[in-house]
């Protein structure tokens, strides 16, 4: 049984004590001076008696030394992977760089990785609390759980430089989701939050929907694969008729029951009212023809979106048949701002294939802005899949280099904080 954050977290707000002996880490080399030398030549005291408690914005010896000292002080295991990452950040800071994202992703394949636990995350939050150089934190694919979520909530309340936080796939449940959502009631700096893959369920989703009634700074929120329920999806649709800050929202793969498509009806109504939303992800909502027509009706009326650069819609992997897909193609002729449509994974009939072939050939739908390509066999038009999309690198990013094609990651240019989604 999973403990609540309150039960799992000591009252002192510090990690529980581990064995007092701290082994010399593999990255270190003794030089005979009674100190440990790291890659860059900085010296760390070996003895806990030489440690200093510091809360300054920029520790004198850099983030590596501060991390090392905190680990020894709290008898916490020193992770070589984290030290290596902090060394790179220290080098960037020494070059005068700012706006740095601290990337401690647990799925890195370019070096040996040790997954960050909730108590490791406490150390990282302590380091970042007053650091003016770092404004992004990526701890995807780790094991911080609800315990780490409580520390993330504290960080959001105390760190006033953080604009990007990626917590995707970290075993955070409804209780951890509640803590993070409530922390955003007063936070005015965070622009982009990724909670992808954390099973916060309907309960956690309701807390995030309630948060959007209060928060006026968050611009991009990703709750894909979070097991949201019908109630929370409808709550988001309702809140976004008033919220004019959110520009990107991901509600992929909720857990929906019934055939009424109530959530799609509410989302259609929201699109008629909302004057700010640029990017909307509705994959795997099992949208059918009736629901698609509801969305198309909204797009026919959504003339207020003209002041935005673009308005996008992805309907990949739903259950839309010919009539609904044709209606979507017709709405593109009426709505001048709708520029990108992704529809692979639905049910194409010949009318659908002809409709999208016509859109592409007449230039209304550019070939880079959709995930299908028409071809003809024996006088009949068919659609083939191509690798374009809003977010090809949604679950992972290349370990080095850039995305191979902008058309494969079109969502990266949507919102100013959208480079991470």
mmCIF file of C-alpha atoms in Angstrom:
data_model
loop_
_atom_site.group_PDB
_atom_site.id
_atom_site.type_symbol
_atom_site.label_atom_id
_atom_site.label_comp_id
_atom_site.label_asym_id
_atom_site.label_seq_id
_atom_site.Cartn_x
_atom_site.Cartn_y
_atom_site.Cartn_z
ATOM 1 C CA UNK A 1 0.000 0.000 0.000
ATOM 2 C CA UNK A 2 1.342 3.404 -0.956
ATOM 3 C CA UNK A 3 1.896 5.791 1.920
ATOM 4 C CA UNK A 4 0.655 9.302 1.791
ATOM 5 C CA UNK A 5 3.272 12.061 1.508
ATOM 6 C CA UNK A 6 2.528 13.117 5.087
ATOM 7 C CA UNK A 7 3.206 9.599 6.379
ATOM 8 C CA UNK A 8 6.258 9.071 4.229
ATOM 9 C CA UNK A 9 7.877 12.417 4.922
ATOM 10 C CA UNK A 10 9.565 13.109 8.290
ATOM 11 C CA UNK A 11 8.371 16.122 10.216
ATOM 12 C CA UNK A 12 11.811 17.679 9.962
ATOM 13 C CA UNK A 13 11.361 17.850 6.177
ATOM 14 C CA UNK A 14 14.714 16.086 5.777
ATOM 15 C CA UNK A 15 15.361 12.598 4.416
ATOM 16 C CA UNK A 16 15.597 9.750 6.908
ATOM 17 C CA UNK A 17 19.095 8.848 8.013
ATOM 18 C CA UNK A 18 21.005 6.236 6.070
ATOM 19 C CA UNK A 19 24.089 4.368 7.329
ATOM 20 C CA UNK A 20 26.636 6.923 8.507
ATOM 21 C CA UNK A 21 29.481 5.632 6.361
ATOM 22 C CA UNK A 22 29.734 7.296 2.984
ATOM 23 C CA UNK A 23 31.880 5.407 0.445
ATOM 24 C CA UNK A 24 34.222 7.282 -1.818
ATOM 25 C CA UNK A 25 32.340 7.641 -5.102
ATOM 26 C CA UNK A 26 33.713 6.148 -8.313
ATOM 27 C CA UNK A 27 34.142 9.552 -9.933
ATOM 28 C CA UNK A 28 36.463 10.842 -7.241
ATOM 29 C CA UNK A 29 40.231 10.498 -6.821
ATOM 30 C CA UNK A 30 42.158 11.064 -3.630
ATOM 31 C CA UNK A 31 45.220 13.289 -4.015
ATOM 32 C CA UNK A 32 46.761 12.810 -0.596
ATOM 33 C CA UNK A 33 45.557 16.146 0.747
ATOM 34 C CA UNK A 34 42.720 14.744 2.828
ATOM 35 C CA UNK A 35 40.242 15.954 0.205
ATOM 36 C CA UNK A 36 38.437 14.531 -2.774
ATOM 37 C CA UNK A 37 39.005 15.968 -6.219
ATOM 38 C CA UNK A 38 36.264 15.943 -8.853
ATOM 39 C CA UNK A 39 36.522 16.084 -12.631
ATOM 40 C CA UNK A 40 37.023 19.824 -12.776
ATOM 41 C CA UNK A 41 39.672 19.953 -10.066
ATOM 42 C CA UNK A 42 37.517 21.375 -7.241
ATOM 43 C CA UNK A 43 38.262 19.958 -3.823
ATOM 44 C CA UNK A 44 35.580 18.614 -1.508
ATOM 45 C CA UNK A 45 36.283 18.025 2.210
ATOM 46 C CA UNK A 46 36.016 14.344 3.137
ATOM 47 C CA UNK A 47 35.131 14.919 6.756
ATOM 48 C CA UNK A 48 31.593 15.866 7.785
ATOM 49 C CA UNK A 49 33.079 18.126 10.460
ATOM 50 C CA UNK A 50 34.364 20.455 7.740
ATOM 51 C CA UNK A 51 30.941 20.962 6.163
ATOM 52 C CA UNK A 52 29.170 24.264 6.139
ATOM 53 C CA UNK A 53 25.411 24.793 6.113
ATOM 54 C CA UNK A 54 24.721 27.187 3.265
ATOM 55 C CA UNK A 55 21.474 28.575 1.857
ATOM 56 C CA UNK A 56 23.114 31.163 -0.424
ATOM 57 C CA UNK A 57 21.877 31.588 -3.968
ATOM 58 C CA UNK A 58 25.247 30.546 -5.377
ATOM 59 C CA UNK A 59 27.378 28.234 -3.189
ATOM 60 C CA UNK A 60 31.029 29.232 -3.347
ATOM 61 C CA UNK A 61 32.233 25.860 -4.608
ATOM 62 C CA UNK A 62 29.440 25.366 -7.154
ATOM 63 C CA UNK A 63 26.509 22.992 -7.321
ATOM 64 C CA UNK A 64 28.687 19.871 -7.193
ATOM 65 C CA UNK A 65 30.212 20.794 -3.874
ATOM 66 C CA UNK A 66 26.872 21.863 -2.449
ATOM 67 C CA UNK A 67 25.332 18.529 -3.495
ATOM 68 C CA UNK A 68 28.238 16.579 -2.017
ATOM 69 C CA UNK A 69 28.066 18.456 1.278
ATOM 70 C CA UNK A 70 24.308 18.007 1.618
ATOM 71 C CA UNK A 71 24.579 14.278 0.930
ATOM 72 C CA UNK A 72 27.265 13.816 3.553
ATOM 73 C CA UNK A 73 25.439 16.028 6.045
ATOM 74 C CA UNK A 74 22.233 14.013 5.662
ATOM 75 C CA UNK A 75 23.974 10.626 5.236
ATOM 76 C CA UNK A 76 22.466 10.384 1.781
ATOM 77 C CA UNK A 77 23.960 8.258 -1.019
ATOM 78 C CA UNK A 78 26.040 10.282 -3.476
ATOM 79 C CA UNK A 79 24.961 9.552 -7.037
ATOM 80 C CA UNK A 80 27.805 9.846 -9.607
ATOM 81 C CA UNK A 81 25.245 10.493 -12.349
ATOM 82 C CA UNK A 82 23.887 13.542 -10.533
ATOM 83 C CA UNK A 83 27.408 14.796 -9.837
ATOM 84 C CA UNK A 84 28.247 14.525 -13.528
ATOM 85 C CA UNK A 85 25.136 16.522 -14.491
ATOM 86 C CA UNK A 86 25.888 19.185 -11.883
ATOM 87 C CA UNK A 87 29.462 19.446 -13.172
ATOM 88 C CA UNK A 88 28.118 20.337 -16.620
ATOM 89 C CA UNK A 89 25.776 22.926 -15.111
ATOM 90 C CA UNK A 90 28.633 24.446 -13.106
ATOM 91 C CA UNK A 91 30.610 24.786 -16.330
ATOM 92 C CA UNK A 92 27.680 26.561 -17.994
ATOM 93 C CA UNK A 93 27.314 28.916 -15.045
ATOM 94 C CA UNK A 94 31.053 29.702 -15.150
ATOM 95 C CA UNK A 95 30.587 30.712 -18.807
ATOM 96 C CA UNK A 96 27.970 33.232 -17.708
ATOM 97 C CA UNK A 97 24.985 31.314 -19.049
ATOM 98 C CA UNK A 98 21.554 31.666 -17.463
ATOM 99 C CA UNK A 99 18.144 30.131 -18.103
ATOM 100 C CA UNK A 100 19.628 26.635 -17.690
ATOM 101 C CA UNK A 101 17.494 23.494 -17.556
ATOM 102 C CA UNK A 102 18.816 20.907 -15.113
ATOM 103 C CA UNK A 103 18.239 17.610 -16.921
ATOM 104 C CA UNK A 104 18.358 14.570 -14.642
ATOM 105 C CA UNK A 105 16.181 12.349 -16.835
ATOM 106 C CA UNK A 106 16.149 8.730 -15.736
ATOM 107 C CA UNK A 107 16.011 7.379 -19.296
ATOM 108 C CA UNK A 108 19.342 8.749 -20.508
ATOM 109 C CA UNK A 109 21.230 6.109 -22.486
ATOM 110 C CA UNK A 110 24.491 7.996 -23.045
ATOM 111 C CA UNK A 111 25.814 7.347 -19.535
ATOM 112 C CA UNK A 112 25.119 5.038 -16.581
ATOM 113 C CA UNK A 113 21.965 6.214 -14.853
ATOM 114 C CA UNK A 114 20.747 5.745 -11.290
ATOM 115 C CA UNK A 115 17.084 6.616 -10.926
ATOM 116 C CA UNK A 116 16.348 9.572 -8.680
ATOM 117 C CA UNK A 117 14.239 8.678 -5.636
ATOM 118 C CA UNK A 118 12.040 10.972 -3.581
ATOM 119 C CA UNK A 119 14.856 11.617 -1.126
ATOM 120 C CA UNK A 120 17.386 12.302 -3.901
ATOM 121 C CA UNK A 121 14.857 14.787 -5.233
ATOM 122 C CA UNK A 122 14.794 16.506 -1.830
ATOM 123 C CA UNK A 123 18.523 17.208 -2.225
ATOM 124 C CA UNK A 124 18.009 18.600 -5.741
ATOM 125 C CA UNK A 125 15.176 20.845 -4.566
ATOM 126 C CA UNK A 126 17.390 22.137 -1.747
ATOM 127 C CA UNK A 127 20.094 23.010 -4.282
ATOM 128 C CA UNK A 128 17.680 24.741 -6.629
ATOM 129 C CA UNK A 129 15.673 26.664 -4.053
ATOM 130 C CA UNK A 130 17.508 29.959 -4.441
ATOM 131 C CA UNK A 131 19.550 29.376 -7.586
ATOM 132 C CA UNK A 132 19.096 32.246 -10.069
ATOM 133 C CA UNK A 133 20.747 30.485 -13.042
ATOM 134 C CA UNK A 134 18.425 27.495 -13.373
ATOM 135 C CA UNK A 135 14.869 27.994 -14.592
ATOM 136 C CA UNK A 136 14.046 24.469 -15.776
ATOM 137 C CA UNK A 137 14.060 21.051 -14.108
ATOM 138 C CA UNK A 138 13.629 17.762 -15.981
ATOM 139 C CA UNK A 139 13.409 14.623 -13.821
ATOM 140 C CA UNK A 140 11.353 12.446 -16.174
ATOM 141 C CA UNK A 141 11.377 8.655 -15.809
ATOM 142 C CA UNK A 142 12.550 8.551 -12.215
ATOM 143 C CA UNK A 143 11.069 7.233 -8.952
ATOM 144 C CA UNK A 144 10.230 10.325 -6.934
ATOM 145 C CA UNK A 145 6.638 9.140 -6.168
ATOM 146 C CA UNK A 146 4.262 11.102 -3.924
ATOM 147 C CA UNK A 147 7.113 11.791 -1.482
ATOM 148 C CA UNK A 148 9.021 13.635 -4.191
ATOM 149 C CA UNK A 149 5.813 15.354 -5.292
ATOM 150 C CA UNK A 150 5.588 16.967 -1.871
ATOM 151 C CA UNK A 151 9.115 18.356 -2.315
ATOM 152 C CA UNK A 152 8.210 19.538 -5.815
ATOM 153 C CA UNK A 153 5.240 21.384 -4.300
ATOM 154 C CA UNK A 154 7.544 23.109 -1.812
ATOM 155 C CA UNK A 155 9.946 24.007 -4.613
ATOM 156 C CA UNK A 156 7.133 25.635 -6.576
ATOM 157 C CA UNK A 157 6.300 27.749 -3.552
ATOM 158 C CA UNK A 158 9.880 28.850 -2.838
ATOM 159 C CA UNK A 159 11.758 28.898 -6.167
ATOM 160 C CA UNK A 160 10.767 32.018 -8.082
ATOM 161 C CA UNK A 161 12.864 31.386 -11.214
ATOM 162 C CA UNK A 162 11.436 28.034 -12.298
ATOM 163 C CA UNK A 163 9.410 28.231 -15.520
ATOM 164 C CA UNK A 164 9.604 24.572 -16.673
ATOM 165 C CA UNK A 165 9.079 21.404 -14.630
ATOM 166 C CA UNK A 166 8.996 17.915 -16.161
ATOM 167 C CA UNK A 167 7.798 15.181 -13.777
ATOM 168 C CA UNK A 168 6.562 12.702 -16.392
ATOM 169 C CA UNK A 169 6.440 9.010 -15.444
ATOM 170 C CA UNK A 170 7.478 9.280 -11.796
ATOM 171 C CA UNK A 171 4.893 7.109 -10.026
ATOM 172 C CA UNK A 172 3.021 10.142 -8.718
ATOM 173 C CA UNK A 173 -0.538 9.342 -7.686
ATOM 174 C CA UNK A 174 -3.661 11.342 -6.818
ATOM 175 C CA UNK A 175 -2.252 12.586 -3.501
ATOM 176 C CA UNK A 176 0.954 13.859 -5.093
ATOM 177 C CA UNK A 177 -1.055 15.447 -7.888
ATOM 178 C CA UNK A 178 -3.170 17.267 -5.329
ATOM 179 C CA UNK A 179 -0.082 18.692 -3.602
ATOM 180 C CA UNK A 180 1.409 19.993 -6.870
ATOM 181 C CA UNK A 181 -1.894 21.455 -8.059
ATOM 182 C CA UNK A 182 -2.429 23.291 -4.777
ATOM 183 C CA UNK A 183 1.123 24.651 -4.856
ATOM 184 C CA UNK A 184 0.259 26.292 -8.183
ATOM 185 C CA UNK A 185 -2.523 28.327 -6.581
ATOM 186 C CA UNK A 186 0.070 30.875 -5.467
ATOM 187 C CA UNK A 187 2.906 30.210 -7.918
ATOM 188 C CA UNK A 188 3.192 32.970 -10.525
ATOM 189 C CA UNK A 189 6.336 31.929 -12.404
ATOM 190 C CA UNK A 190 5.886 28.370 -13.736
ATOM 191 C CA UNK A 191 4.922 28.403 -17.422
ATOM 192 C CA UNK A 192 5.056 24.724 -18.386
ATOM 193 C CA UNK A 193 4.289 21.601 -16.353
ATOM 194 C CA UNK A 194 4.485 18.020 -17.622
ATOM 195 C CA UNK A 195 2.755 15.381 -15.495
ATOM 196 C CA UNK A 196 2.553 12.837 -18.335
ATOM 197 C CA UNK A 197 2.129 9.207 -17.286
ATOM 198 C CA UNK A 198 1.579 9.857 -13.579
ATOM 199 C CA UNK A 199 -1.674 8.153 -12.604
ATOM 200 C CA UNK A 200 -3.273 11.068 -10.785
ATOM 201 C CA UNK A 201 -6.660 9.761 -11.950
ATOM 202 C CA UNK A 202 -9.924 11.643 -11.811
ATOM 203 C CA UNK A 203 -9.289 12.907 -8.281
ATOM 204 C CA UNK A 204 -5.970 14.505 -9.154
ATOM 205 C CA UNK A 205 -7.372 15.847 -12.409
ATOM 206 C CA UNK A 206 -10.123 17.678 -10.536
ATOM 207 C CA UNK A 207 -7.515 19.468 -8.410
ATOM 208 C CA UNK A 208 -5.677 20.612 -11.535
ATOM 209 C CA UNK A 209 -8.911 21.842 -13.099
ATOM 210 C CA UNK A 210 -9.675 23.788 -9.925
ATOM 211 C CA UNK A 211 -6.145 25.214 -10.015
ATOM 212 C CA UNK A 212 -6.776 26.695 -13.468
ATOM 213 C CA UNK A 213 -9.562 28.773 -11.965
ATOM 214 C CA UNK A 214 -6.954 30.519 -9.785
ATOM 215 C CA UNK A 215 -3.587 30.327 -11.551
ATOM 216 C CA UNK A 216 -3.048 32.995 -14.194
ATOM 217 C CA UNK A 217 0.538 32.291 -15.254
ATOM 218 C CA UNK A 218 0.689 28.642 -16.378
ATOM 219 C CA UNK A 219 0.705 28.480 -20.191
ATOM 220 C CA UNK A 220 1.189 24.803 -20.956
ATOM 221 C CA UNK A 221 -0.118 21.799 -19.038
ATOM 222 C CA UNK A 222 0.410 18.169 -20.000
ATOM 223 C CA UNK A 223 -1.838 15.592 -18.324
ATOM 224 C CA UNK A 224 -1.622 12.930 -21.024
ATOM 225 C CA UNK A 225 -1.758 9.267 -19.924
ATOM 226 C CA UNK A 226 -2.764 10.300 -16.401
ATOM 227 C CA UNK A 227 -5.972 8.205 -16.255
ATOM 228 C CA UNK A 228 -8.200 11.254 -16.069
ATOM 229 C CA UNK A 229 -11.915 10.478 -15.809
ATOM 230 C CA UNK A 230 -14.964 11.905 -17.533
ATOM 231 C CA UNK A 231 -15.637 14.277 -14.632
ATOM 232 C CA UNK A 232 -12.192 15.876 -14.755
ATOM 233 C CA UNK A 233 -12.167 16.187 -18.573
ATOM 234 C CA UNK A 234 -15.507 18.001 -18.403
ATOM 235 C CA UNK A 235 -14.134 20.152 -15.575
ATOM 236 C CA UNK A 236 -11.189 21.231 -17.762
ATOM 237 C CA UNK A 237 -13.542 22.077 -20.619
ATOM 238 C CA UNK A 238 -15.682 24.158 -18.250
ATOM 239 C CA UNK A 239 -12.762 26.000 -16.653
ATOM 240 C CA UNK A 240 -11.203 26.849 -20.014
ATOM 241 C CA UNK A 241 -14.253 28.818 -21.065
ATOM 242 C CA UNK A 242 -12.941 31.410 -18.572
ATOM 243 C CA UNK A 243 -9.183 30.790 -18.316
ATOM 244 C CA UNK A 244 -7.421 32.977 -20.887
ATOM 245 C CA UNK A 245 -3.834 31.995 -20.014
ATOM 246 C CA UNK A 246 -3.453 28.347 -21.002
ATOM 247 C CA UNK A 247 -2.146 28.076 -24.570
ATOM 248 C CA UNK A 248 -1.359 24.363 -24.703
ATOM 249 C CA UNK A 249 -3.292 21.513 -23.064
ATOM 250 C CA UNK A 250 -2.756 17.767 -23.343
ATOM 251 C CA UNK A 251 -5.633 15.512 -22.257
ATOM 252 C CA UNK A 252 -4.545 12.386 -24.144
ATOM 253 C CA UNK A 253 -5.831 8.939 -23.153
ATOM 254 C CA UNK A 254 -8.359 9.573 -20.414
ATOM 255 C CA UNK A 255 -10.348 6.684 -18.948
ATOM 256 C CA UNK A 256 -13.844 7.275 -20.311
ATOM 257 C CA UNK A 257 -16.937 5.099 -20.092
ATOM 258 C CA UNK A 258 -20.242 5.307 -21.945
ATOM 259 C CA UNK A 259 -21.268 6.164 -25.468
ATOM 260 C CA UNK A 260 -22.641 9.681 -24.956
ATOM 261 C CA UNK A 261 -19.400 11.574 -25.667
ATOM 262 C CA UNK A 262 -20.307 14.135 -23.006
ATOM 263 C CA UNK A 263 -16.695 15.262 -22.728
ATOM 264 C CA UNK A 264 -16.477 15.999 -26.466
ATOM 265 C CA UNK A 265 -19.670 18.053 -26.302
ATOM 266 C CA UNK A 266 -18.194 20.159 -23.493
ATOM 267 C CA UNK A 267 -14.868 20.525 -25.313
ATOM 268 C CA UNK A 268 -16.720 21.746 -28.393
ATOM 269 C CA UNK A 269 -18.546 24.342 -26.329
ATOM 270 C CA UNK A 270 -15.231 25.416 -24.782
ATOM 271 C CA UNK A 271 -13.667 25.964 -28.213
ATOM 272 C CA UNK A 272 -16.510 28.346 -29.060
ATOM 273 C CA UNK A 273 -15.795 30.421 -25.932
ATOM 274 C CA UNK A 274 -12.045 30.207 -25.351
ATOM 275 C CA UNK A 275 -9.995 33.071 -26.807
ATOM 276 C CA UNK A 276 -6.499 31.845 -25.928
ATOM 277 C CA UNK A 277 -5.993 28.109 -26.490
ATOM 278 C CA UNK A 278 -3.516 27.426 -29.297
ATOM 279 C CA UNK A 279 -2.715 23.745 -28.869
ATOM 280 C CA UNK A 280 -5.089 20.960 -27.885
ATOM 281 C CA UNK A 281 -4.309 17.224 -27.708
ATOM 282 C CA UNK A 282 -7.277 14.851 -27.687
ATOM 283 C CA UNK A 283 -5.746 11.553 -28.785
ATOM 284 C CA UNK A 284 -7.436 8.304 -27.713
ATOM 285 C CA UNK A 285 -10.710 9.898 -26.600
ATOM 286 C CA UNK A 286 -12.617 7.401 -28.759
ATOM 287 C CA UNK A 287 -14.215 10.334 -30.562
ATOM 288 C CA UNK A 288 -16.874 9.165 -33.009
ATOM 289 C CA UNK A 289 -18.708 10.935 -35.801
ATOM 290 C CA UNK A 290 -21.143 12.702 -33.467
ATOM 291 C CA UNK A 291 -18.325 14.051 -31.311
ATOM 292 C CA UNK A 292 -16.288 15.084 -34.328
ATOM 293 C CA UNK A 293 -19.231 17.063 -35.664
ATOM 294 C CA UNK A 294 -19.481 18.836 -32.295
ATOM 295 C CA UNK A 295 -15.837 19.898 -32.616
ATOM 296 C CA UNK A 296 -16.345 20.931 -36.241
ATOM 297 C CA UNK A 297 -19.317 23.111 -35.294
ATOM 298 C CA UNK A 298 -17.017 24.884 -32.849
ATOM 299 C CA UNK A 299 -14.337 25.333 -35.504
ATOM 300 C CA UNK A 300 -16.850 26.871 -37.913
ATOM 301 C CA UNK A 301 -17.613 29.549 -35.288
ATOM 302 C CA UNK A 302 -14.134 29.934 -33.854
ATOM 303 C CA UNK A 303 -13.259 33.125 -35.711
ATOM 304 C CA UNK A 304 -11.750 34.750 -32.619
ATOM 305 C CA UNK A 305 -8.685 32.481 -32.930
ATOM 306 C CA UNK A 306 -7.612 34.513 -35.953
ATOM 307 C CA UNK A 307 -5.348 36.709 -33.850
ATOM 308 C CA UNK A 308 -3.213 33.705 -32.942
ATOM 309 C CA UNK A 309 -0.468 32.455 -35.229
ATOM 310 C CA UNK A 310 -2.108 29.068 -35.669
ATOM 311 C CA UNK A 311 -4.804 26.877 -34.198
ATOM 312 C CA UNK A 312 -4.108 23.164 -34.258
ATOM 313 C CA UNK A 313 -6.147 20.023 -33.720
ATOM 314 C CA UNK A 314 -4.910 16.462 -33.439
ATOM 315 C CA UNK A 315 -7.492 13.660 -33.628
ATOM 316 C CA UNK A 316 -5.080 10.737 -33.984
ATOM 317 C CA UNK A 317 -6.235 7.262 -32.882
ATOM 318 C CA UNK A 318 -9.889 7.873 -32.206
ATOM 319 C CA UNK A 319 -12.884 6.126 -33.769
ATOM 320 C CA UNK A 320 -13.944 8.708 -36.342
ATOM 321 C CA UNK A 321 -15.432 7.437 -39.599
ATOM 322 C CA UNK A 322 -15.953 8.999 -43.011
ATOM 323 C CA UNK A 323 -18.686 11.522 -42.236
ATOM 324 C CA UNK A 324 -16.826 13.008 -39.274
ATOM 325 C CA UNK A 325 -13.511 13.210 -41.081
ATOM 326 C CA UNK A 326 -15.120 14.818 -44.121
ATOM 327 C CA UNK A 327 -16.811 17.355 -41.843
ATOM 328 C CA UNK A 328 -13.395 18.173 -40.364
ATOM 329 C CA UNK A 329 -11.971 18.721 -43.849
ATOM 330 C CA UNK A 330 -14.867 21.068 -44.664
ATOM 331 C CA UNK A 331 -14.256 23.084 -41.485
ATOM 332 C CA UNK A 332 -10.706 23.704 -42.665
ATOM 333 C CA UNK A 333 -12.082 25.472 -45.736
ATOM 334 C CA UNK A 334 -14.109 27.780 -43.499
ATOM 335 C CA UNK A 335 -11.650 28.347 -40.638
ATOM 336 C CA UNK A 336 -8.603 30.207 -42.040
ATOM 337 C CA UNK A 337 -6.447 29.705 -38.929
ATOM 338 C CA UNK A 338 -6.664 25.903 -38.733
ATOM 339 C CA UNK A 339 -3.446 24.870 -40.448
ATOM 340 C CA UNK A 340 -2.474 21.398 -39.160
ATOM 341 C CA UNK A 341 -4.572 18.224 -38.968
ATOM 342 C CA UNK A 342 -3.330 14.796 -37.851
ATOM 343 C CA UNK A 343 -5.809 11.964 -38.320
ATOM 344 C CA UNK A 344 -4.038 8.647 -38.810
ATOM 345 C CA UNK A 345 -5.584 5.784 -36.827
ATOM 346 C CA UNK A 346 -9.196 6.581 -37.691
ATOM 347 C CA UNK A 347 -11.445 4.856 -40.229
ATOM 348 C CA UNK A 348 -10.961 6.168 -43.780
ATOM 349 C CA UNK A 349 -13.501 5.617 -46.502
ATOM 350 C CA UNK A 350 -13.049 6.758 -50.106
ATOM 351 C CA UNK A 351 -14.845 10.076 -49.472
ATOM 352 C CA UNK A 352 -12.378 10.827 -46.679
ATOM 353 C CA UNK A 353 -9.385 10.009 -48.878
ATOM 354 C CA UNK A 354 -10.695 12.222 -51.690
ATOM 355 C CA UNK A 355 -11.472 15.111 -49.316
ATOM 356 C CA UNK A 356 -7.955 15.248 -47.845
ATOM 357 C CA UNK A 357 -6.322 14.617 -51.199
ATOM 358 C CA UNK A 358 -8.181 17.674 -52.511
ATOM 359 C CA UNK A 359 -7.101 19.788 -49.516
ATOM 360 C CA UNK A 360 -3.459 18.871 -50.098
ATOM 361 C CA UNK A 361 -3.511 19.338 -53.876
ATOM 362 C CA UNK A 362 -5.238 22.730 -53.671
ATOM 363 C CA UNK A 363 -2.592 23.867 -51.137
ATOM 364 C CA UNK A 364 -5.008 24.486 -48.249
ATOM 365 C CA UNK A 365 -3.370 21.678 -46.240
ATOM 366 C CA UNK A 366 0.392 21.569 -46.631
ATOM 367 C CA UNK A 367 1.969 18.134 -46.866
ATOM 368 C CA UNK A 368 4.244 18.901 -43.891
ATOM 369 C CA UNK A 369 1.222 19.802 -41.758
ATOM 370 C CA UNK A 370 -0.539 16.443 -41.765
ATOM 371 C CA UNK A 371 0.317 12.794 -41.128
ATOM 372 C CA UNK A 372 -1.265 11.376 -44.309
ATOM 373 C CA UNK A 373 -0.265 11.396 -47.960
ATOM 374 C CA UNK A 374 -2.619 10.557 -50.854
ATOM 375 C CA UNK A 375 -1.832 8.019 -53.552
ATOM 376 C CA UNK A 376 -3.892 6.479 -56.362
ATOM 377 C CA UNK A 377 -4.288 2.806 -57.296
ATOM 378 C CA UNK A 378 -6.600 1.692 -60.126
ATOM 379 C CA UNK A 379 -8.316 5.056 -60.138
ATOM 380 C CA UNK A 380 -9.092 5.022 -56.392
ATOM 381 C CA UNK A 381 -7.552 7.466 -53.871
ATOM 382 C CA UNK A 382 -6.002 6.138 -50.658
ATOM 383 C CA UNK A 383 -4.131 7.731 -47.742
ATOM 384 C CA UNK A 384 -0.753 6.514 -46.482
ATOM 385 C CA UNK A 385 0.805 7.409 -43.141
ATOM 386 C CA UNK A 386 3.793 9.753 -42.954
ATOM 387 C CA UNK A 387 5.866 10.540 -39.874
ATOM 388 C CA UNK A 388 4.734 14.133 -39.390
ATOM 389 C CA UNK A 389 3.134 15.205 -36.131
ATOM 390 C CA UNK A 390 2.916 17.659 -33.278
ATOM 391 C CA UNK A 391 5.237 15.726 -31.016
ATOM 392 C CA UNK A 392 7.243 12.864 -32.414
ATOM 393 C CA UNK A 393 9.660 13.246 -29.519
ATOM 394 C CA UNK A 394 6.896 13.355 -26.931
ATOM 395 C CA UNK A 395 8.078 10.502 -24.698
ATOM 396 C CA UNK A 396 11.780 10.946 -25.352
ATOM 397 C CA UNK A 397 14.195 13.440 -26.811
ATOM 398 C CA UNK A 398 17.400 12.719 -28.746
ATOM 399 C CA UNK A 399 20.421 12.295 -26.504
ATOM 400 C CA UNK A 400 22.316 14.654 -28.764
ATOM 401 C CA UNK A 401 21.553 16.771 -31.801
ATOM 402 C CA UNK A 402 18.271 18.274 -32.893
ATOM 403 C CA UNK A 403 15.036 16.759 -34.121
ATOM 404 C CA UNK A 404 15.511 15.462 -37.654
ATOM 405 C CA UNK A 405 12.568 17.387 -39.092
ATOM 406 C CA UNK A 406 10.459 20.313 -37.934
ATOM 407 C CA UNK A 407 7.432 18.692 -39.574
ATOM 408 C CA UNK A 408 7.801 15.723 -37.205
ATOM 409 C CA UNK A 409 7.683 17.970 -34.136
ATOM 410 C CA UNK A 410 5.479 20.839 -35.257
ATOM 411 C CA UNK A 411 4.205 21.477 -31.731
ATOM 412 C CA UNK A 412 7.636 22.741 -30.709
ATOM 413 C CA UNK A 413 6.943 26.065 -32.416
ATOM 414 C CA UNK A 414 3.422 26.582 -31.088
ATOM 415 C CA UNK A 415 3.862 28.256 -27.719
ATOM 416 C CA UNK A 416 6.925 30.212 -26.467
ATOM 417 C CA UNK A 417 7.417 27.617 -23.705
ATOM 418 C CA UNK A 418 6.573 24.802 -26.109
ATOM 419 C CA UNK A 419 10.101 23.666 -26.882
ATOM 420 C CA UNK A 420 9.787 20.918 -24.292
ATOM 421 C CA UNK A 421 6.491 19.361 -25.449
#
